[in-house]
Amino acid sequence: MIQITGLTKVHRRNGPPALLDLTFDTRPGTVTALLGDEGAGKTTAIRLMVELERGRGAALFDGRTYRRLHRPETLVGLLPDTGAACPGHPGRRAADHLRMLAAAIGVPPRRADDLLEQTRLAGVAGHRLRTFSPGMNRRLALATALLGDPRALLLDAPTAGLSPRGTEWLHSFLRSFAAAGGTVLLTTRSPQEAGALADRVITLVRGRQAADQGAAEFRGTRLRPEVVVRGPQMARLADLLLARGARVRPDGRSAIAVGGLVRAEIGELAHRHGILLHELADRAVGRPLPHPVLPAGSGRSGEVVRLHRTPFPHTPMPHAPAPPSPADGVPTTARHRPGGLPTVGAPTVGSRTTPLRSVPAPSPFAPVPAATPTRSGRPPEEDPPTRPLPPVVASSPVPSVPSVPQVRPEPGLPARTAPGTHPNPDPSRSPEPDLLPDRSCSPRMGTDPESGPNPPSRPSADGEYHRSEAP
């Protein structure tokens, strides 16, 4: 008996759980299927059961975890999903591979030969593993899981890579294993396979247990019977079936799928109108859950996961206030968006609605408030306040006056002045700033337009000043 309680796995912190609170049990003599799409958490559940991955929850085999079993190979047989990979060394023969594993777990070599016969690999027992097909690799992996004669089988996608005949053989083998008192737990992505093989189907959706149904309930709610009809005159037969009220859809180039009528009625209708049929077979088609409900964790795994972004429990969610209307005295421009902050002057929730008062725009000539001193007592350094000047409207166009280019005096010469004027008419007054000589052209502190700033002068031996050359 296998008891699964609260299996939970989160790969990334604060990320979505790969598996959330999976809880069920399987009894001897039954086949249980974990059904779900890729990424639903089926492989993660199998790996958590045999403790190949760390997680939360517990998986008990006859009351013990997998690590506490004395000889786990005699109680649990594992078939992992390895795809088309070789189950052993590619250069080793199949019989040698099984005998080596049998010796490792203390099983006589005769057991390996019996399993090769049981899995239909006796004819290729001497072939090397590199020559095996994907289906033969899966059957050899199943023989490896059966070496210890276990009482329970954990199979992850057992029919992957098998041919239709191989799939039919595996289904019959698993049913006989369960009829002998064994426990089978397998994963699959096909609703048809789950409905045809399993006694109990557990549906996983995005890591959560969405449904736990028996075989009869699963077939009635998740499977829809259809009849596949193949032949050269399917267009004519489809018109006759639609007239009888059947559901018809194309299924390939020369086949149709019919629903609502049984196979005998379709055959009689085709015979009555002389329509040749090449195939007439029943099959079941899966359909989604009527109402897929993803339950939250029950707390058995100790993992607290919020499925929706809602506030803390027992705290009512605040509702956004309805936007005011112009009839309440509030202009249309003062409405605030639902879920956002109200605009300035909008009435608050629960208060009377009063019309907004118009606030005059600040005048450009209003006095500027004084600066507030900082903690150190000093006023903040800023530019003195300036007042903008009113715009000047020109009544008539002003003629443009051509500008006279300025002539820079050469170094060592006084600045030129206008004719009839003197740069300093009154000796008692200081010269005007506008009429000062250009000191940038002075031989002592001037600037050479080609070589840059001049170095300071120094007296020579005869008392004259000469400009020193730069080193």
mmCIF file of N, CA and C in Angstrom, residues 18 61 64 240 291 303:
data_model
loop_
_atom_site.group_PDB
_atom_site.id
_atom_site.type_symbol
_atom_site.label_atom_id
_atom_site.label_comp_id
_atom_site.label_asym_id
_atom_site.label_seq_id
_atom_site.Cartn_x
_atom_site.Cartn_y
_atom_site.Cartn_z
ATOM 1 N N ALA A 18 5.822 23.622 -8.338
ATOM 2 C CA ALA A 18 5.738 22.569 -9.349
ATOM 3 C C ALA A 18 4.742 21.495 -8.939
ATOM 4 N N PHE A 61 5.576 3.585 2.011
ATOM 5 C CA PHE A 61 5.390 2.272 1.395
ATOM 6 C C PHE A 61 5.284 1.250 2.526
ATOM 7 N N ARG A 64 6.495 2.961 5.736
ATOM 8 C CA ARG A 64 7.866 3.457 5.836
ATOM 9 C C ARG A 64 8.208 4.283 4.605
ATOM 10 N N LEU A 240 -25.181 11.863 -45.346
ATOM 11 C CA LEU A 240 -26.229 10.975 -44.818
ATOM 12 C C LEU A 240 -26.220 10.962 -43.290
ATOM 13 N N HIS A 291 -15.555 21.788 -14.981
ATOM 14 C CA HIS A 291 -15.251 22.972 -14.188
ATOM 15 C C HIS A 291 -13.924 22.717 -13.482
ATOM 16 N N GLU A 303 3.389 23.889 3.532
ATOM 17 C CA GLU A 303 3.676 24.953 2.576
ATOM 18 C C GLU A 303 2.468 25.870 2.483
#
